[in-house]
Each structure stands twice: as C-alpha cells, then as structure tokens.
Coordinates of C-alpha atoms (C1' of nucleotides) in Angstrom, one line a residue:
Chain A
M99 CA 0.0 -0.5 -0.1
R100 CA 1.2 3.8 -1.0
T101 CA 0.4 6.6 1.1
K102 CA -3.0 8.2 0.4
A103 CA -1.5 11.0 1.2
A104 CA 0.4 10.7 -1.9
S105 CA -1.8 9.8 -4.8
G106 CA -2.9 13.4 -6.1
S107 CA -7.1 13.0 -7.3
N108 CA -7.6 10.9 -3.9
A109 CA -6.7 13.9 -2.2
M110 CA -8.7 16.3 -4.1
E111 CA -11.5 13.9 -3.3
D112 CA -10.9 13.6 0.7
K113 CA -13.4 15.9 2.7
Q114 CA -11.7 16.4 5.3
F115 CA -8.9 17.5 3.9
E116 CA -10.7 20.0 1.7
L117 CA -12.1 21.3 5.3
R118 CA -8.8 21.9 6.3
K119 CA -7.9 23.7 3.0
S120 CA -11.2 26.0 3.2
K121 CA -10.6 27.2 7.2
L122 CA -7.7 27.6 5.7
K123 CA -8.5 29.8 3.6
E124 CA -10.9 31.6 6.9
L125 CA -7.5 32.5 8.6
R126 CA -6.2 34.4 6.1
A127 CA -9.4 36.5 5.0
M128 CA -9.4 37.4 8.9
G129 CA -5.8 38.3 8.6
I130 CA -4.1 35.2 10.4
D131 CA -1.5 33.5 8.7
P132 CA -1.8 29.8 9.5
Y133 CA 1.8 29.3 9.1
A134 CA 3.1 32.7 11.3
N135 CA 6.9 32.3 12.3
D136 CA 6.9 35.4 14.7
F137 CA 5.9 33.0 17.8
T138 CA 8.7 31.9 20.0
P139 CA 7.7 29.9 23.0
E140 CA 9.6 30.9 26.4
H141 CA 8.7 27.3 28.1
T142 CA 8.0 23.4 27.5
T143 CA 6.2 21.3 28.5
R144 CA 8.3 18.9 30.7
E145 CA 9.6 22.3 32.1
L146 CA 6.0 23.5 33.6
V147 CA 5.4 20.2 35.0
S148 CA 8.8 19.3 36.7
L149 CA 8.7 23.2 37.9
H150 CA 5.1 23.4 38.5
A151 CA 3.2 20.1 39.0
S152 CA 3.8 19.7 42.6
K153 CA 2.3 23.1 44.0
S154 CA -0.9 24.0 45.4
P155 CA -3.7 25.6 43.8
E156 CA -3.1 28.2 45.8
E157 CA 0.5 28.3 44.5
L158 CA -0.1 28.5 41.5
E159 CA -2.5 31.3 41.8
E160 CA -0.2 33.3 43.6
M161 CA 1.9 32.9 40.9
E162 CA 3.0 36.3 38.7
G163 CA 3.1 36.8 35.2
L164 CA 1.8 33.7 31.7
F165 CA 3.8 31.2 31.0
S166 CA 4.0 30.9 27.0
L167 CA 4.9 27.4 25.2
A168 CA 4.1 25.8 22.4
G169 CA 2.6 22.5 20.5
R170 CA 0.6 19.7 18.1
V171 CA -3.0 20.3 19.2
V172 CA -3.6 16.6 19.8
S173 CA -6.8 16.1 21.4
K174 CA -9.7 18.9 22.2
R175 CA -13.0 18.4 24.1
D176 CA -14.9 21.1 23.0
F177 CA -17.8 22.4 26.0
G178 CA -19.5 25.0 24.4
K179 CA -17.9 27.6 26.5
S180 CA -15.4 26.3 27.9
A181 CA -12.4 23.8 26.5
F182 CA -9.8 21.8 27.1
F183 CA -6.4 20.3 24.6
H184 CA -3.5 19.4 24.9
L185 CA -0.1 20.8 23.8
S186 CA 2.3 17.8 22.6
D187 CA 6.2 18.9 22.6
R188 CA 9.5 17.6 22.0
T189 CA 9.6 17.4 25.4
G190 CA 6.4 16.2 26.6
R191 CA 2.3 17.3 27.2
I192 CA 0.5 19.6 29.0
Q193 CA -3.2 20.4 29.0
A194 CA -4.4 24.1 28.4
F195 CA -8.0 25.4 29.3
I196 CA -9.9 27.7 27.6
Q197 CA -12.9 29.5 28.7
K198 CA -15.0 32.0 26.4
N199 CA -14.8 34.4 30.0
S200 CA -11.4 35.1 30.1
I201 CA -9.9 35.6 26.3
D202 CA -12.2 37.0 24.0
E203 CA -14.6 36.2 21.9
E204 CA -13.3 36.4 18.2
T205 CA -10.3 34.1 19.7
F206 CA -12.2 31.7 21.4
T207 CA -14.7 31.5 18.1
L208 CA -11.3 30.5 16.8
F209 CA -10.7 28.2 18.7
R210 CA -13.8 26.9 18.5
K211 CA -14.6 27.1 14.4
L212 CA -10.1 27.1 13.4
L213 CA -8.2 25.5 15.0
D214 CA -8.3 21.8 14.6
V215 CA -6.2 18.1 16.2
G216 CA -2.7 18.5 14.5
D217 CA -2.4 21.9 14.3
F218 CA -0.1 24.1 16.0
A219 CA -0.8 26.2 18.3
G220 CA 0.6 28.2 20.4
V221 CA -0.2 29.5 23.9
R222 CA 0.4 32.2 26.9
G223 CA -1.1 32.3 29.9
E224 CA -0.5 31.4 33.6
L225 CA -0.8 28.0 35.9
F226 CA -4.0 26.1 37.4
K227 CA -4.5 22.8 38.6
T228 CA -8.3 21.8 38.0
R229 CA -10.6 19.5 39.7
T230 CA -9.2 15.9 39.5
G231 CA -5.6 17.8 40.1
E232 CA -4.0 18.8 36.4
L233 CA -2.0 21.1 35.9
T234 CA -2.8 23.4 32.7
V235 CA -2.3 26.2 31.8
R236 CA -5.6 29.5 31.2
V237 CA -5.1 30.2 27.8
R238 CA -4.7 34.2 28.1
E239 CA -3.6 34.4 24.6
L240 CA -4.0 31.8 21.5
F241 CA -1.6 31.6 18.4
F242 CA -1.5 29.8 15.4
L243 CA 1.4 28.6 14.2
T244 CA 1.0 25.6 10.9
K245 CA -3.2 24.4 9.6
A246 CA -2.2 20.5 9.1
L247 CA -4.3 19.5 5.5
R248 CA -4.8 16.5 6.7
P249 CA -6.2 14.2 10.3
L250 CA -3.8 12.6 12.6
P251 CA -4.5 9.0 12.8
E252 CA -6.8 7.8 15.7
K253 CA -5.9 8.8 19.3
W254 CA -6.2 5.8 21.4
H255 CA -4.9 3.6 18.9
G256 CA -2.4 5.1 17.5
L257 CA -0.7 4.4 14.2
Q258 CA -0.9 0.2 13.6
D259 CA -0.2 -0.1 9.7
V260 CA 3.4 -1.5 9.9
E261 CA 3.8 0.1 6.5
T262 CA 3.2 3.1 7.2
R263 CA 4.5 3.6 9.8
Y264 CA 7.7 3.2 8.4
R265 CA 7.0 5.1 5.1
Q266 CA 5.7 7.9 7.1
R267 CA 7.2 7.3 10.3
Y268 CA 6.8 11.5 11.3
L269 CA 3.8 10.0 12.0
D270 CA 4.9 6.7 13.8
L271 CA 6.2 9.3 16.3
V272 CA 3.4 11.8 16.2
A273 CA 1.2 8.8 16.9
N274 CA 3.2 5.9 19.1
Q275 CA 4.8 7.3 22.4
R276 CA 7.4 3.7 21.3
T277 CA 8.5 4.9 18.2
R278 CA 9.7 8.5 20.2
E279 CA 11.4 6.5 23.4
I280 CA 13.4 3.3 20.2
F281 CA 14.8 6.5 18.7
K282 CA 15.8 8.4 21.8
I283 CA 16.9 6.3 23.5
R284 CA 18.9 5.1 20.2
S285 CA 20.5 9.1 20.5
K286 CA 21.5 8.5 23.9
V287 CA 23.4 5.6 22.8
I288 CA 25.1 6.7 19.2
N289 CA 25.4 9.4 22.9
L290 CA 27.6 7.8 25.2
I291 CA 29.6 6.0 23.2
R292 CA 31.3 8.8 21.9
R293 CA 31.4 10.0 25.7
F294 CA 33.5 7.3 26.2
L295 CA 35.6 7.1 23.8
D296 CA 36.2 10.2 24.2
E297 CA 37.0 10.5 27.6
R298 CA 39.6 8.5 26.6
D299 CA 42.0 9.9 24.1
F300 CA 39.8 8.7 21.1
L301 CA 39.2 10.9 17.8
E302 CA 36.6 11.1 16.5
V303 CA 37.5 11.3 12.6
E304 CA 35.9 11.1 9.1
T305 CA 37.3 9.3 6.1
P306 CA 35.4 8.9 2.9
V307 CA 32.0 6.3 2.3
L308 CA 33.2 6.8 -1.6
H309 CA 35.5 4.3 -1.9
P310 CA 38.1 3.2 -5.6
I311 CA 37.9 -0.7 -3.5
A312 CA 35.3 -2.0 -1.2
G313 CA 37.7 -3.2 1.5
G314 CA 37.5 -3.9 5.2
A315 CA 35.1 -6.5 4.9
T316 CA 34.0 -9.8 3.0
A317 CA 30.9 -8.5 1.6
K318 CA 29.2 -7.0 -1.3
P319 CA 29.3 -3.6 -2.2
F320 CA 27.1 -1.3 -3.5
V321 CA 28.5 0.4 -6.9
T322 CA 28.4 3.8 -7.9
H323 CA 30.3 6.0 -10.7
H324 CA 31.8 9.1 -10.8
N325 CA 31.1 11.0 -13.8
A326 CA 33.9 13.2 -14.4
L327 CA 36.4 11.0 -13.8
D328 CA 34.5 8.3 -15.2
M329 CA 35.5 6.2 -12.6
D330 CA 33.3 3.3 -10.7
L331 CA 33.3 3.8 -7.0
Y332 CA 31.9 1.9 -4.4
L333 CA 29.9 2.8 -1.2
R334 CA 32.2 1.6 1.7
I335 CA 31.3 -1.2 3.7
A336 CA 33.7 -0.5 6.2
P337 CA 36.0 2.5 7.1
E338 CA 38.7 0.2 8.7
L339 CA 41.3 0.4 5.9
Y340 CA 41.0 4.1 6.2
L341 CA 41.3 4.6 10.0
K342 CA 44.4 2.6 9.7
R343 CA 45.9 4.5 7.7
L344 CA 45.4 7.2 10.0
V345 CA 46.7 5.4 12.6
V346 CA 49.6 5.4 10.9
G347 CA 49.9 9.2 10.7
G348 CA 50.2 8.6 14.4
L349 CA 45.9 9.0 15.3
E350 CA 46.6 6.1 18.0
R351 CA 44.1 6.6 18.9
V352 CA 40.3 7.1 16.5
Y353 CA 36.9 5.9 15.5
E354 CA 34.1 7.0 12.9
L355 CA 30.9 6.1 13.6
G356 CA 28.5 6.5 10.2
R357 CA 27.0 5.1 7.9
T358 CA 27.4 1.9 5.9
F359 CA 26.8 0.2 3.3
R360 CA 26.1 -3.3 1.9
N361 CA 24.6 -5.1 -1.3
E362 CA 23.0 -8.0 0.4
G363 CA 19.7 -9.4 1.6
V364 CA 16.6 -7.0 3.4
S365 CA 15.8 -9.1 7.0
T366 CA 14.8 -8.2 10.2
K367 CA 18.9 -8.3 11.6
H368 CA 20.0 -7.2 7.8
N369 CA 19.6 -3.2 6.4
P370 CA 21.2 -1.9 3.5
E371 CA 22.7 1.0 5.7
F372 CA 23.0 0.5 8.6
T373 CA 25.4 2.1 11.4
M374 CA 28.2 1.4 12.8
I375 CA 31.8 2.1 15.2
E376 CA 35.2 1.3 14.2
F377 CA 37.3 2.1 16.7
Y378 CA 40.8 1.7 16.3
Q379 CA 43.8 2.0 19.3
A380 CA 47.2 1.9 19.3
Y381 CA 49.6 -0.3 21.7
A382 CA 45.8 -2.4 22.6
T383 CA 45.9 -5.8 21.6
Y384 CA 42.7 -8.0 20.9
E385 CA 42.5 -9.2 24.7
D386 CA 42.7 -5.1 25.3
L387 CA 39.6 -4.8 23.5
M388 CA 37.6 -7.5 24.9
D389 CA 37.5 -5.3 28.1
L390 CA 37.5 -2.0 26.8
I391 CA 34.1 -3.1 24.8
E392 CA 32.7 -4.9 27.6
E393 CA 33.3 -1.4 29.9
L394 CA 31.8 0.6 27.3
V395 CA 28.9 -2.2 26.8
C396 CA 28.3 -1.7 30.1
Y397 CA 28.5 1.9 30.8
V398 CA 25.8 2.4 27.4
V399 CA 23.6 -0.5 28.8
E400 CA 23.8 0.9 32.7
N401 CA 22.6 4.7 30.8
T402 CA 20.1 4.0 28.5
V403 CA 18.3 0.7 30.3
G404 CA 19.5 1.6 34.2
D405 CA 19.9 -2.2 34.6
T406 CA 21.8 -5.2 33.7
L407 CA 19.1 -7.7 33.7
V408 CA 17.6 -6.5 29.9
E409 CA 14.8 -7.7 28.4
Y410 CA 14.5 -9.0 25.4
E411 CA 11.3 -10.9 23.8
D412 CA 10.9 -14.2 26.5
K413 CA 14.7 -13.5 27.4
K414 CA 16.6 -12.0 30.2
I415 CA 20.1 -10.9 29.2
D416 CA 22.6 -10.5 31.5
F417 CA 24.6 -8.0 31.4
K418 CA 27.0 -7.8 34.2
G419 CA 30.5 -8.9 33.6
P420 CA 32.6 -10.9 33.7
W421 CA 31.2 -12.0 29.5
K422 CA 32.1 -15.1 28.7
R423 CA 35.1 -16.0 26.4
I424 CA 35.0 -19.1 24.3
N425 CA 37.7 -20.4 21.7
I426 CA 36.3 -22.1 18.4
Y427 CA 38.3 -24.8 17.8
E428 CA 37.8 -25.5 21.2
T429 CA 34.5 -25.3 21.4
L430 CA 34.3 -27.1 18.4
R431 CA 37.0 -29.8 19.5
E432 CA 35.2 -30.5 22.6
K433 CA 31.6 -31.6 20.7
F434 CA 33.6 -33.3 16.9
G435 CA 36.6 -34.3 19.0
S436 CA 40.4 -33.5 17.5
K437 CA 39.0 -34.5 13.6
I438 CA 37.1 -31.6 13.6
T439 CA 40.6 -29.9 12.4
E440 CA 41.7 -32.3 9.7
E441 CA 40.2 -31.4 6.5
E442 CA 38.4 -34.6 5.4
F443 CA 36.4 -34.8 8.9
L444 CA 35.7 -31.4 8.6
F445 CA 34.4 -30.9 5.0
A446 CA 32.8 -33.9 5.0
K447 CA 31.0 -32.7 8.2
A448 CA 30.2 -29.2 6.6
D449 CA 28.4 -31.1 3.3
S450 CA 26.6 -33.1 6.0
M451 CA 24.6 -29.9 7.6
G452 CA 24.6 -27.7 4.2
I453 CA 27.1 -25.4 4.4
N454 CA 28.8 -24.1 0.9
H455 CA 32.8 -23.9 2.1
N456 CA 34.0 -24.0 -1.1
G457 CA 37.0 -25.6 -0.3
I458 CA 38.2 -22.9 2.4
K459 CA 38.9 -24.2 6.2
G460 CA 38.0 -21.6 7.9
K461 CA 34.5 -21.1 6.4
A462 CA 33.9 -24.4 7.2
L463 CA 35.0 -24.3 10.8
T464 CA 33.4 -20.9 11.7
E465 CA 30.1 -22.0 9.4
I466 CA 29.7 -25.3 11.9
F467 CA 30.7 -22.9 14.6
E468 CA 28.2 -20.4 13.8
A469 CA 25.6 -22.9 13.0
L470 CA 25.6 -25.1 16.1
F471 CA 26.2 -22.7 18.9
E472 CA 25.2 -19.2 18.1
A473 CA 21.7 -19.1 18.6
T474 CA 23.1 -20.2 22.5
L475 CA 24.7 -17.4 23.1
L476 CA 22.3 -15.5 25.1
N477 CA 24.6 -13.5 27.4
P478 CA 27.4 -11.5 26.4
T479 CA 29.8 -14.1 25.3
F480 CA 33.2 -13.3 23.3
V481 CA 33.7 -15.7 20.7
Y482 CA 38.5 -16.1 19.4
G483 CA 40.3 -18.3 17.6
F484 CA 39.3 -17.6 14.3
P485 CA 40.7 -19.4 11.2
L486 CA 43.4 -17.3 9.1
D487 CA 41.4 -17.9 5.7
V488 CA 38.6 -16.1 6.6
S489 CA 40.1 -13.1 8.8
P490 CA 42.7 -11.4 6.0
L491 CA 43.2 -8.0 7.9
A492 CA 44.0 -9.5 11.7
R493 CA 47.5 -10.7 13.3
K494 CA 48.4 -14.4 13.3
N495 CA 48.8 -15.8 16.4
D496 CA 51.7 -15.8 18.4
D497 CA 51.2 -19.8 19.7
D498 CA 49.0 -21.1 16.5
P499 CA 50.1 -19.7 12.6
E500 CA 46.5 -21.1 11.3
V501 CA 44.7 -18.5 14.0
V502 CA 44.4 -14.5 14.6
D503 CA 43.8 -12.8 17.4
R504 CA 40.1 -12.2 16.4
F505 CA 37.1 -12.3 18.4
E506 CA 33.9 -11.7 17.7
L507 CA 31.1 -10.9 20.4
Y508 CA 27.5 -12.4 20.3
I509 CA 24.9 -11.5 21.9
C510 CA 21.2 -13.1 22.4
G511 CA 22.3 -15.0 19.2
R512 CA 23.2 -11.8 17.2
E513 CA 27.0 -10.8 16.2
I514 CA 26.9 -7.7 17.8
A515 CA 31.1 -6.3 17.8
N516 CA 34.2 -8.2 15.2
A517 CA 37.3 -7.1 16.3
F518 CA 41.3 -8.2 16.4
S519 CA 44.5 -6.8 16.4
E520 CA 45.7 -5.3 13.6
L521 CA 47.8 -7.1 10.9
N522 CA 50.8 -4.7 10.2
D523 CA 53.3 -6.5 8.7
P524 CA 53.0 -4.9 5.2
I525 CA 54.6 -8.4 3.4
D526 CA 52.3 -10.7 5.3
Q527 CA 49.2 -8.8 3.9
K528 CA 50.1 -8.5 0.9
K529 CA 49.9 -12.1 0.6
R530 CA 46.9 -12.3 2.4
F531 CA 45.4 -10.2 0.0
T532 CA 47.0 -12.5 -2.8
D533 CA 45.3 -15.7 -1.6
Q534 CA 42.0 -13.5 -1.3
V535 CA 42.3 -13.2 -4.6
E536 CA 42.8 -16.8 -5.2
M537 CA 39.5 -17.6 -2.9
K538 CA 37.9 -15.0 -4.9
K539 CA 38.7 -16.9 -8.2
K540 CA 37.0 -20.3 -6.7
G541 CA 33.8 -17.4 -6.5
E542 CA 34.1 -16.2 -3.2
D543 CA 33.5 -12.9 -4.5
E544 CA 33.1 -11.3 -1.7
Y545 CA 35.9 -11.3 -1.1
H546 CA 38.6 -9.0 -0.7
E547 CA 40.7 -7.4 -3.4
M548 CA 43.9 -6.6 -3.6
D549 CA 45.1 -2.8 -2.0
N550 CA 48.2 -1.8 -2.6
D551 CA 48.2 2.2 -1.5
Y552 CA 46.5 -0.4 2.0
V553 CA 49.7 -2.1 1.6
S554 CA 52.1 1.2 0.9
A555 CA 50.4 2.7 3.7
L556 CA 52.0 -0.4 6.5
E557 CA 54.9 -0.2 4.8
Y558 CA 55.6 2.7 6.0
G559 CA 55.0 1.5 9.9
M560 CA 51.2 0.8 11.9
P561 CA 52.4 0.3 15.5
P562 CA 50.5 -2.7 16.6
T563 CA 47.1 -1.6 17.2
A564 CA 43.9 -3.3 17.9
G565 CA 40.4 -1.9 16.2
A566 CA 36.8 -2.9 16.8
G567 CA 33.7 -2.8 14.4
I568 CA 29.7 -2.6 16.8
G569 CA 26.8 -2.7 15.1
I570 CA 24.6 0.2 16.3
D571 CA 21.3 -0.8 15.2
R572 CA 22.0 -4.6 16.5
L573 CA 22.6 -2.7 20.3
V574 CA 19.4 -0.7 19.4
M575 CA 17.4 -3.5 19.1
L576 CA 18.2 -5.2 22.2
L577 CA 18.2 -2.1 24.7
T578 CA 14.4 -1.9 22.8
N579 CA 13.6 -4.8 22.8
S580 CA 13.0 -4.2 19.0
S581 CA 12.1 -7.6 17.0
S582 CA 13.0 -6.2 13.8
I583 CA 16.3 -3.7 12.0
R584 CA 13.8 -1.1 11.1
E585 CA 12.4 -1.0 14.7
V586 CA 15.7 1.4 15.4
I587 CA 16.0 2.9 11.6
F588 CA 13.9 6.1 11.2
F589 CA 13.7 5.4 7.1
P590 CA 14.1 1.6 7.2
H591 CA 14.7 0.2 3.1
L592 CA 11.3 -0.4 1.5
R593 CA 10.5 -0.6 -2.1
P594 CA 9.6 2.6 -2.9
Chain B
rG3 C1' 15.6 -15.1 -4.1
rA4 C1' 11.0 -19.6 -1.9
rG5 C1' 7.0 -20.3 1.0
rC6 C1' 3.3 -18.8 4.0
rC7 C1' -0.1 -14.8 5.5
rG8 C1' -2.4 -9.8 5.0
rU9 C1' -4.2 -5.0 2.3
rU10 C1' -12.1 -3.2 3.7
rA11 C1' -13.5 4.7 5.4
rG12 C1' -8.8 10.1 7.9
rC13 C1' -7.1 5.7 11.7
rU14 C1' -8.6 0.9 14.1
rC15 C1' -10.9 -3.2 12.9
rA16 C1' -15.5 -7.0 12.2
rG17 C1' -17.6 -8.7 8.1
rC18 C1' -18.1 -17.0 9.0
rU19 C1' -19.3 -22.3 4.0
rG20 C1' -20.2 -16.0 -2.6
rG21 C1' -26.5 -12.2 -1.7
rU22 C1' -25.3 -6.0 -3.1
rA23 C1' -20.5 -2.9 3.0
rG24 C1' -20.9 -2.7 9.5
rA25 C1' -18.6 -0.8 13.9
rG26 C1' -15.3 2.6 17.6
rC27 C1' -12.8 6.7 16.9
rA28 C1' -11.6 10.9 13.5
rA29 C1' -15.0 14.7 10.7
rC30 C1' -19.6 17.9 10.1
rU31 C1' -24.4 19.7 12.7
rG32 C1' -26.2 20.9 17.6
rC33 C1' -26.4 20.9 23.1
rC34 C1' -23.2 21.3 27.0
rU35 C1' -18.1 26.0 31.4
rU36 C1' -13.2 21.3 34.9
rU37 C1' -13.3 17.4 30.9
rU38 C1' -9.5 13.9 29.9
rA39 C1' -10.8 7.4 25.1
rA40 C1' -15.9 13.4 27.9
rG41 C1' -21.0 13.1 27.4
rC42 C1' -25.8 13.2 24.6
rA43 C1' -28.4 14.1 19.4
rG44 C1' -28.1 13.6 14.7
rU45 C1' -25.3 13.9 9.3
rG46 C1' -21.6 12.9 5.8
rG47 C1' -18.0 9.4 4.3
rG48 C1' -15.7 3.1 0.7
rU49 C1' -13.7 1.8 -7.6
rC50 C1' -12.9 -3.6 -0.3
rA51 C1' -4.7 -3.0 -2.9
rC52 C1' -4.4 -3.0 -8.3
rA53 C1' -5.7 -6.3 -13.0
rG54 C1' -8.3 -10.7 -14.7
rG55 C1' -11.9 -15.4 -14.5
rU56 C1' -15.6 -18.3 -12.2
rU57 C1' -20.8 -16.5 -11.2
rC58 C1' -27.4 -15.4 -12.6
rG59 C1' -24.8 -12.4 -8.8
rA60 C1' -17.9 -11.7 -5.5
rA61 C1' -14.6 -7.6 -0.2
rU62 C1' -15.7 -13.2 -0.3
rC63 C1' -13.8 -18.1 -4.1
rC64 C1' -9.9 -18.5 -8.3
rU65 C1' -5.2 -16.8 -11.7
rG66 C1' -1.4 -12.5 -11.8
rU67 C1' 1.0 -8.3 -10.8
rA68 C1' 2.1 -4.4 -6.5
rC69 C1' 3.2 -3.5 -1.6
rG70 C1' 3.8 -5.0 3.3
rG71 C1' 4.5 -8.2 7.0
rC72 C1' 6.6 -13.5 9.0
rU73 C1' 10.2 -18.2 8.5
rC74 C1' 13.7 -19.6 5.4
rA75 C1' 18.0 -18.9 2.0
rC76 C1' 22.0 -15.7 0.8
rC77 C1' 24.8 -13.1 4.2
rA78 C1' 26.7 -9.1 8.1

RNA sequence: GAGCCGUUAGCUCAGCUGGUAGAGCAACUGCCUUUUAAGCAGUGGGUCACAGGUUCGAAUCCUGUACGGCUCACCA
C-alpha cells in the first residue's frame, strides 16, 4: 500500500482535506497567517510540569506572569463555552484550558471553529489545577502556528499499520510514544559511545564513503559512478582501511561512527545501510579490546536501560560481567574431537550440514560453529580463535599460525561486534590479499581485493594496534526490545 | 530468491460456507463553563490494493501483479 497522501487524485476528493483547506482560507481572510513564524515559546511542557506540578492550587494562583509554550494540538474536548486541549512538544504534553470568559470572544470562536487536532499552536497563560489535580494552562492568548491539512492517526490505537509507520515515520512519531522512546534511546546510545571514547582520548574522524576498492570486510558493495573521472566507485562496506591509515599517520586512537553500506539481503536483522562504529587503539591487543568493549557496552546499558538485566522478547539478557570467552577450536573439539581440524572430516561434516565452504577450511569451521552455537549465546559472549583464511586483516596468533587474534561479540545469538589485533606486517598483508584474490577466483566474490595503496601505508609502519567494529542498530534493538532492525532505523529500506 | 500470511472509511478493526458494506475513533451539525478514550442527539464518508477469471451474483472463490509482514535461503 502506498501512502494515500501521495496520490493526488484521491486527495482532491478527501473531504477532511478539503474542509481543512477551507479553514485555511478562512484564517487568511481574517488576516491570520496560518503558517506564522513570529511566536517564540519561552517554556516547554516538561519545564512547566516539573517545576509546578507539585504546587498547590493556591501557590499556583499566587504566581505572577504568563507562561508561553508551543506544540501540536493532540486532543480537543469542547464544552461550548469552554474547552480543554492538549499541546504536545518535544518534551511531553500539557493540558490547556480555554474559556469564553477569560479570553476575547473572537479568539474563542477561532479556537472552536478553525483550530483542529493536529495543528500547531502557541499559547500564553497562567497555570492552575483542575478538579482532578492536573496542571493546566489557562489560555489568555492563542496563536495559530501551522495548519495541518490532514488528520492525525486515531488517538487511542495510534498508528498500527507497519508499512505506514515506516513510510511515514513522522506519523508514527506523532502517534506512538514507544517509537519516540526507541529513537531517543538510539540517540542516547550514540551519544554515550562518543562520550566513552572521547574520555579515553579517542579522536573522532571522518573518512571517505566513496571507495575505489571496497575493502575492510567481506561483503558485496553498492557500485556507483563518478562521471567526471569516468570511474566506478563503491559505497564503503567498512571504514577500516582508512582508519588504519590514520593510525599509520600517528593518530593512535581514532573512531568513526557512521553509515556503512552492504548490497545484500534485507531482513529483520539487515538493512542495506546501517550504522556502525569502528575504533582503533595503538599498543592495544584484541584482549584489551574485550575488556574495553565489555566496559563500553555495560556503560551504555547502565545509562539507557538502567539495569544489567535486559529483557529482550521472551528472554532476559544478563550484561553483568565478566563476560564468557569461548574459543571456536576448543568448542568444536569438545563436540567432535580433534579430528574436526582435519580437512577430510571437516569438509564431510560441513557438507552433511549443508554448509557451502568452497574448500576453504576456515569458512567450514566458522560456519559449523555458527550453525551449532550462535543461537545458544544469550548473554554477552566473546568468541575467539578465528581461522586465518577468513580474517585477511587480522594479526596471526603468536602460538598458532592457523589462527588470528580476533574475536566476535555475540549477544542473544547475534553478532554485535567484531574485533582483532591488526595485521601490521605489510609483507604478510600483501600475501593475505593475494590469497583472498585466489579465493575470489574460486567464486567467493565477496572476498577481498588486492589493495596496494593500503599495503604501502603499512610499509611506512603502523604501530601494533587493535580495532573493533560494533553494529549500532543491533545494539539498539537489544536495548529497546525491538525484534526488527526497521524499528530502530527512522526510514528503513522499502521498495519505493 | 522460496514458502506462508496480509491489504476493507482519515485511523483501529469486524464482515463465517458467495446474496450487493459495518462498528468505534476522527469529521460535520446541534446542546453542554473542570474534561481527559468527555457526554448526548443527528449527518456525511468506500473503485473492499490493482488487473483478469469463475458465477445469475464476488470484499468473500481462482489466477496474475504491486506493496508489506513473518520464516527460510544468501549473508554481516
């Protein structure tokens, strides 16, 4: 279903729309600008409520001066010679009371006849309490600020239609408190992450979104074209390689928080553009980053949910540390015995599970692990011991050259973060790229391309460094009990 | 990409095995000076997503298309 407002012919026939347009004309005919921009509210609804709601009626009566505020009219109850309405602003809502006796008659009539639910209005008046004790503004002056030509969704059930909620998110935000809460939390999460890293002397940076080579992850990129240079460019699938160039340049602690693009399936856990943070810290190891990420995520959880126990769907996730750390190889050996690392047994096992490994040992190992254990990792768990051949940018483990110093963080069966000690040996890096190119030829088309420019950066020397990427959308899903990634992205990808 | 489900008034939803469209809210007209899902009386509002088909007759059955949801696949 497309939006009704978008189809012009229906709109012309819509009676409520036509009626509101005629009210608009009427306001103009009376010399009132229905889109006035000369009213400055001096208060917010939250201010008024938090400062004065606890006062007695007598105390309120003794207060001098008028309060002014502006917002959307979200309800209206008309009694003939008086009326109540609620104004909603960014901080909340407050009730207003307009009375024939306490305002000029023309304004009172205008209110009754021409102000609709959905319009924006400004009011000036004093505070009082109704019989039921609700703090209310007695309107002395009323200002028309914006006429809404279309009616808002229903006041009680709000807006339920999922498609309309996503396509016309503004209506969802007006109608549904929960939606507003989700996006406030999202904003707060991002803010907390910045604060956390800033406090630890990380520098926030911006690197290109348009890449000549799509690197830093294994994913299919979006392709675009630069006309003047007549060349294809890719939307970044990760900022990793540019951030590490900055570390080469001496920016020892950097992070970038921003949009990343992957040209793959859309699902409740995947949106083609999503937000992630990557950060790099020189002289740190992947184990240091386990500690740091645990601290960071707990900091975010504490300051949003306010509890280490987080309810998600029908589960309870316990964020209280220290988090479990499990090794892929050890876990698989416990299950299958040591023969699991022998190619013949491994590939047979993978084949029996329907896993497409393409003769790549590391791929078979990680996919078997994911298929069997991913879903069981409810509480935050660091999974480490990744095979070399699926980790072309990670540093080799000092004890086991088949393994890299890398981990992924799983929470509630989902990958939330990926991190490793960075490979800073340019000769090894070049070989890894070469191996990737070989595998790409075998049909692994999302594998890494050769990136000589990045290799030369390493040739100038990158200090020992560890870096991590965290999927912000998935983290926000967990913290807001959202079962779909679309619930935490304002405008999720939909067919036009 | 596959399977299942959905699309009815501005919004939320009914509408059974086919008989020609309903409610609540919103809107409109009245009445009502402390309501808060205000109330009371009355009124208007629909190409039942779209296109075909079956039928005397289709919101309802069938086919296709569009859009969406969920699951799976691909993957991150």
